[in-house]
Every structure is written in C-alpha cells, then in structure tokens.
Coordinates of C-alpha atoms in Angstrom, one line a residue:
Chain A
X608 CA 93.6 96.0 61.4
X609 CA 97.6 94.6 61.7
X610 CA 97.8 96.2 65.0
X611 CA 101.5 97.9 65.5
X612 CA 104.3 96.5 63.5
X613 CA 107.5 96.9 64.3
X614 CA 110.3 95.7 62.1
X615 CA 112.9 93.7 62.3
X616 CA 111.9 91.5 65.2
X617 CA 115.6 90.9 65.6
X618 CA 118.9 93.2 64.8
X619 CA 122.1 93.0 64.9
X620 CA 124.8 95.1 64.2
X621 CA 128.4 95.9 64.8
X622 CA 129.8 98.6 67.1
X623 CA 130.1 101.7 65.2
X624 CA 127.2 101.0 62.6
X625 CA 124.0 102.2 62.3
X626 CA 120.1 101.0 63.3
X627 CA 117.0 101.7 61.7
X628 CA 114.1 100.6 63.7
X629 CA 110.3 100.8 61.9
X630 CA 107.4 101.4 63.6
X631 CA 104.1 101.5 61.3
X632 CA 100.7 102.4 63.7
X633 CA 97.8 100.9 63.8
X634 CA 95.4 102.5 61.5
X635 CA 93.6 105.9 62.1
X636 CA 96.6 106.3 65.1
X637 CA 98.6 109.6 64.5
X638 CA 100.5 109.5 68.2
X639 CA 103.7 107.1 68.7
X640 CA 105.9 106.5 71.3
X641 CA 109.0 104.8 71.9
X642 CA 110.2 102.8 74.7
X643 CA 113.8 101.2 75.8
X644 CA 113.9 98.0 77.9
X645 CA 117.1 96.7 79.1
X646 CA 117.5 93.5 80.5
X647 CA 116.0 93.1 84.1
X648 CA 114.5 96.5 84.0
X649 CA 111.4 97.9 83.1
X650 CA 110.0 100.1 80.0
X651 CA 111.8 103.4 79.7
X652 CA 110.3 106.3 77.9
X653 CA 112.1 107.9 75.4
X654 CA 110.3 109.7 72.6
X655 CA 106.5 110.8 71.7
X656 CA 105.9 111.8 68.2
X657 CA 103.0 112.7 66.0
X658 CA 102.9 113.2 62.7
X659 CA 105.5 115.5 61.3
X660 CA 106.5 116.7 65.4
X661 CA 108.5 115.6 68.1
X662 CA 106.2 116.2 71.3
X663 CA 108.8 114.8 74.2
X664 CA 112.0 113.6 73.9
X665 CA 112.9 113.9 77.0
X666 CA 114.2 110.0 77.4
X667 CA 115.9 110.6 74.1
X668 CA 119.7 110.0 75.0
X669 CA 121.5 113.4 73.9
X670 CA 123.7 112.0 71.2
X671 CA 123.7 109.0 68.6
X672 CA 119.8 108.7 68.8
X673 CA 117.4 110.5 66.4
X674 CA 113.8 109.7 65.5
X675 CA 110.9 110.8 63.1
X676 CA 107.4 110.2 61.9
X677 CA 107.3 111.5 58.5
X678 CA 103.6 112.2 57.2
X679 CA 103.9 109.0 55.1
X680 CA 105.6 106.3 55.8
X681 CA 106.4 104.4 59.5
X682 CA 108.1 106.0 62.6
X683 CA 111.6 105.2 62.3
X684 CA 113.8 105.5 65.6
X685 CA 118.0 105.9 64.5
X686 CA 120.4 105.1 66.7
X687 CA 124.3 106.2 64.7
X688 CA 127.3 104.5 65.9
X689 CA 125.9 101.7 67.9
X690 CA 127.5 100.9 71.4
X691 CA 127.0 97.4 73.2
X692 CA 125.1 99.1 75.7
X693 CA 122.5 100.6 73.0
X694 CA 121.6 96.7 73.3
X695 CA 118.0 96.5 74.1
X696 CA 114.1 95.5 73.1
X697 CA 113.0 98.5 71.4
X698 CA 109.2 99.0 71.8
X699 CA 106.8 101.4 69.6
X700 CA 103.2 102.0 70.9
X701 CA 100.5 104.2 68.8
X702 CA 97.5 105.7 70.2
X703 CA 94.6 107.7 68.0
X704 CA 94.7 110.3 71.1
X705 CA 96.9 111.4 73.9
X706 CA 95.8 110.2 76.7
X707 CA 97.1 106.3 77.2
X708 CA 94.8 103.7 75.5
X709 CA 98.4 102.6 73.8
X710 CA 98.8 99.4 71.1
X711 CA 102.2 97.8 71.7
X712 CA 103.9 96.5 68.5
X713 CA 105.9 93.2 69.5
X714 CA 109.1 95.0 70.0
X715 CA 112.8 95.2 67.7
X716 CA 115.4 93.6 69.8
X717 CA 119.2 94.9 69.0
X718 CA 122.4 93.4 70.0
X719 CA 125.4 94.6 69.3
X720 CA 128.4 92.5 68.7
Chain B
X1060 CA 108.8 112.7 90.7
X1061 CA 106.5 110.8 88.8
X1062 CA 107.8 107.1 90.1
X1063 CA 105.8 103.6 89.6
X1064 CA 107.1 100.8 92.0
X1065 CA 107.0 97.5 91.7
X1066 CA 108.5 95.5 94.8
X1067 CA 108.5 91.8 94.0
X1068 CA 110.6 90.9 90.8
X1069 CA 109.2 87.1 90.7
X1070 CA 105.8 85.6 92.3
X1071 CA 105.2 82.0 92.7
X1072 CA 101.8 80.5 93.4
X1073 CA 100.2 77.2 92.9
X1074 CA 97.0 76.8 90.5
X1075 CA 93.8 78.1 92.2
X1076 CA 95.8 79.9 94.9
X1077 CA 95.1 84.0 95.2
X1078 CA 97.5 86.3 93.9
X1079 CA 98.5 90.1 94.4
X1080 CA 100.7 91.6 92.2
X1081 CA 102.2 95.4 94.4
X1082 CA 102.0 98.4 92.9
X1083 CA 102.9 101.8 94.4
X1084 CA 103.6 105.2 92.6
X1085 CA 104.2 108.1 93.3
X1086 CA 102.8 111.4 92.2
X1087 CA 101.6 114.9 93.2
X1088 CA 98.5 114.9 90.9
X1089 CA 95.8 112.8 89.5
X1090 CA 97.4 109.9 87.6
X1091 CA 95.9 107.2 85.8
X1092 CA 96.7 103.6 86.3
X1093 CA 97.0 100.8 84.0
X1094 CA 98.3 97.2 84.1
X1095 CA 100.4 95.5 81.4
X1096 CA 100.6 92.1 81.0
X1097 CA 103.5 90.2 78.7
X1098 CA 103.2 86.3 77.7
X1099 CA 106.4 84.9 77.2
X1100 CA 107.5 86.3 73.4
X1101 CA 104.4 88.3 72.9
X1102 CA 104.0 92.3 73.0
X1103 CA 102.4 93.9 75.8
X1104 CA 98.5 94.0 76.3
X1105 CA 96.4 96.7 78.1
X1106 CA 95.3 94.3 81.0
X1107 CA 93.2 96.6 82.6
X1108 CA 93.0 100.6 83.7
X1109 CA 91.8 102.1 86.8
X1110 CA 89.2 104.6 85.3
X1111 CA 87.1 101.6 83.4
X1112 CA 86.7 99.5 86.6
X1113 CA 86.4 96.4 84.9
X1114 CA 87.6 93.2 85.6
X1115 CA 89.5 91.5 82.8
X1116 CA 90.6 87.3 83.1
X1117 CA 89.7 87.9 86.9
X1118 CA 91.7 90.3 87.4
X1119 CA 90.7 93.4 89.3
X1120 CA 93.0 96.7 90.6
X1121 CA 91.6 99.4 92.9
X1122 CA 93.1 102.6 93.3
X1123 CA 94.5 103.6 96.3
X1124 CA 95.1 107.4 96.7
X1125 CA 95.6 107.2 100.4
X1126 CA 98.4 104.5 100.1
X1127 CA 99.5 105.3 96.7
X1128 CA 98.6 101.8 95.3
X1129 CA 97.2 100.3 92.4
X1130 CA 97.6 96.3 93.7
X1131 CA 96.3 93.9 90.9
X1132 CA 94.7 90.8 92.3
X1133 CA 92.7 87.3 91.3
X1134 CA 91.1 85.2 93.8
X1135 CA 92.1 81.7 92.0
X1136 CA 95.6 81.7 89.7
X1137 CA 95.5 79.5 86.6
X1138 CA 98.4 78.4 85.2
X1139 CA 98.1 80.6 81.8
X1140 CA 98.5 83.3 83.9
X1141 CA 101.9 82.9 83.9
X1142 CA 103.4 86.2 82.5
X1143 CA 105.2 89.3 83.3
X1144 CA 103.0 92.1 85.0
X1145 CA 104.0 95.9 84.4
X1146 CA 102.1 98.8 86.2
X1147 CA 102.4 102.0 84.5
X1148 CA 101.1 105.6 85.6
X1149 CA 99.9 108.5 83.0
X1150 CA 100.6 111.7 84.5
X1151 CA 100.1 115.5 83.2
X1152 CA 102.1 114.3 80.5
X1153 CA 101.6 112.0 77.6
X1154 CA 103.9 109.5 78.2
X1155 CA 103.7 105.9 80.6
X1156 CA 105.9 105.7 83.4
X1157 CA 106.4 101.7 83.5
X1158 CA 107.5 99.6 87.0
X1159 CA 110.3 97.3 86.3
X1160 CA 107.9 94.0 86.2
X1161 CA 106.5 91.3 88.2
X1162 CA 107.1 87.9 86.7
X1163 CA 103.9 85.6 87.9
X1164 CA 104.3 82.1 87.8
X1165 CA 102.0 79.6 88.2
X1166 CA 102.5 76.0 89.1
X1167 CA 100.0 73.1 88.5

C-alpha cells in the first residue's frame, strides 16, 4: 500500500495562472480531506470529499478555489488565478471511514511568483 | 467554538530530560483527541489518540475534561524526538481542528 500521494511535491506558478493539486488515497479509503498550512500557523481545514460529493467545504475560500473526487481517478483541489497569498503546503489526508484515523500524504507546496 | 490551543511555539530540552508538550481545546461536546507528529520534510503521522490509551515512542496524553487538556508527555527526551507536535480535536463533525504546532527540540 503507497500510502497517500500527493503530487507535485513542489509548484510554482505565476500570479494569475492556475494550480492543479492531486491527491490519490490510500487504497480501500473513499473519504479525503484537504488542509491549508501557511507559514508559522497550523493546519487549516478546508474541504471533505467522498467519492462523487462534497461533504464540507466550509474552509473552502468563496472564490478561485474548487475541488473534486471523481469516481476514478485522484482528488484534485483547483485553485484559478493564483494570488501570492494562495502560497502554501497543501495537505490531502484519506480515511476508509469518517471518524479520524486520517493518512497524511506528504503535502504540495505552492509558491507563487 | 470548536478551538485547539497550543501555547508554546518552540520547546527546548536536553537528551534524557522530561518533556510536556500543552494542549487545551475547547469544545461543548465530546471531542476526540489526537497528536501529530512532523519530522523535518516528512508528512504527518498519527502519534497517538486519546480513545486507544496507548503509549507510542514514550509518549503518553491523558485527557483532561475538567481542564480542557490533552498534555502529551515523555519522561526522558531523545534527540530523534526532535519534530513538530500538532494536537488536533474531532468534533460532531468530520473534519480535524489542528493547533498551530509545537516545535520540540532536543539537544545532546
């Protein structure tokens, strides 16, 4: 079992483009969450997902970020029209039920130039 | 508000020396605790949660409902316990409410 892969380790992209952030669970998981950490602050919550369905978003900012978790195929978190301060580790965690017991992947960290 | 606090930011002990790592949350229900550890460039591991009572590496946490703390503790440091500690709460809802970190080190 890989465990949770997240991919790219490392992204970079220009203000005003876009970033695609993949988050593949470990096998047999169907729950995934997202976390945000900025620098010098802890994990945020943003979005819980299961297979086809958005359960909370409520971390979600309202505008420029999106995600999904098709029925094939990784968990992808979108962020449009990238902003220096969308600059952050972006962490995925899966779980096989919904109550904690999470698998951290190692994390995407964007900057933004 | 479902809040997790973490007060010290960096902890500095020498080798064999005891160390407690604060944690205080708040919340109106039942939550369940957990502790997150982070060695330098690797993801984050389940160190230990309050319901399985074990003790992982030495480490040990007891829940606190009367003082609202989860305190993670080890009678004698090593030095590859140098990390950063995260305590999280699981409410009602699905999701982990994280503390902002406590960044152990250990000197030889």
């Amino acid at each position: 079992n890989a465990g949770v892969m997240q991919n790219p380790r490392h992204l970079v992209r220009r203000r005003g483009q876009e970033a695609r952030l993949r988050c593949s669970p470990m096998k047999g998981h169907s729950h995934v969450y997202w976390y945000r950490q900025l620098p010098e602050e802890g994990l945020k919550f943003m979005v819980y997902l299961q297979k086809e369905n958005i359960i909370d978003e409520s971390g979600m900012p309202k505008e420029r970020f999106s995600a999904e978790f098709p029925k094939e195929g990784p968990s992808i978190l979108r962020i449009q029209q990238v902003v220096r301060g969308d600059s952050a580790a972006y962490f995925c965690a899966s779980s096989p039920y919904s109550e904690g017991g999470y698998t951290f992947g190692s994390g995407t960290r964007l900057t933004v130039v | 508000a479902q809040r997790v606090t973490q007060p010290e930011k960096l902890l500095s002990v020498f080798k064999g020396a005891p160390v407690e790592l604060k944690c205080n949350y708040s919340y109106s229900g039942s939550p369940e605790l957990f502790w997150y550890v982070q060695y330098s460039r690797q993801r984050l591991q389940l160190l230990l949660r309050h319901i399985s009572r074990e003790s992982i590496k030495g480490f040990t946490a007891d829940l606190n409902k009367g003082e609202t703390s989860f305190h993670l503790k080890k009678p004698f440091a090593q030095e590859e316990d140098s990390a950063m500690y995260y305590c999280a709460l699981s409410g009602d809802t699905d999701k982990l409410i994280f503390g902002t970190g406590t960044r152990l080190q250990v000197f030889p």
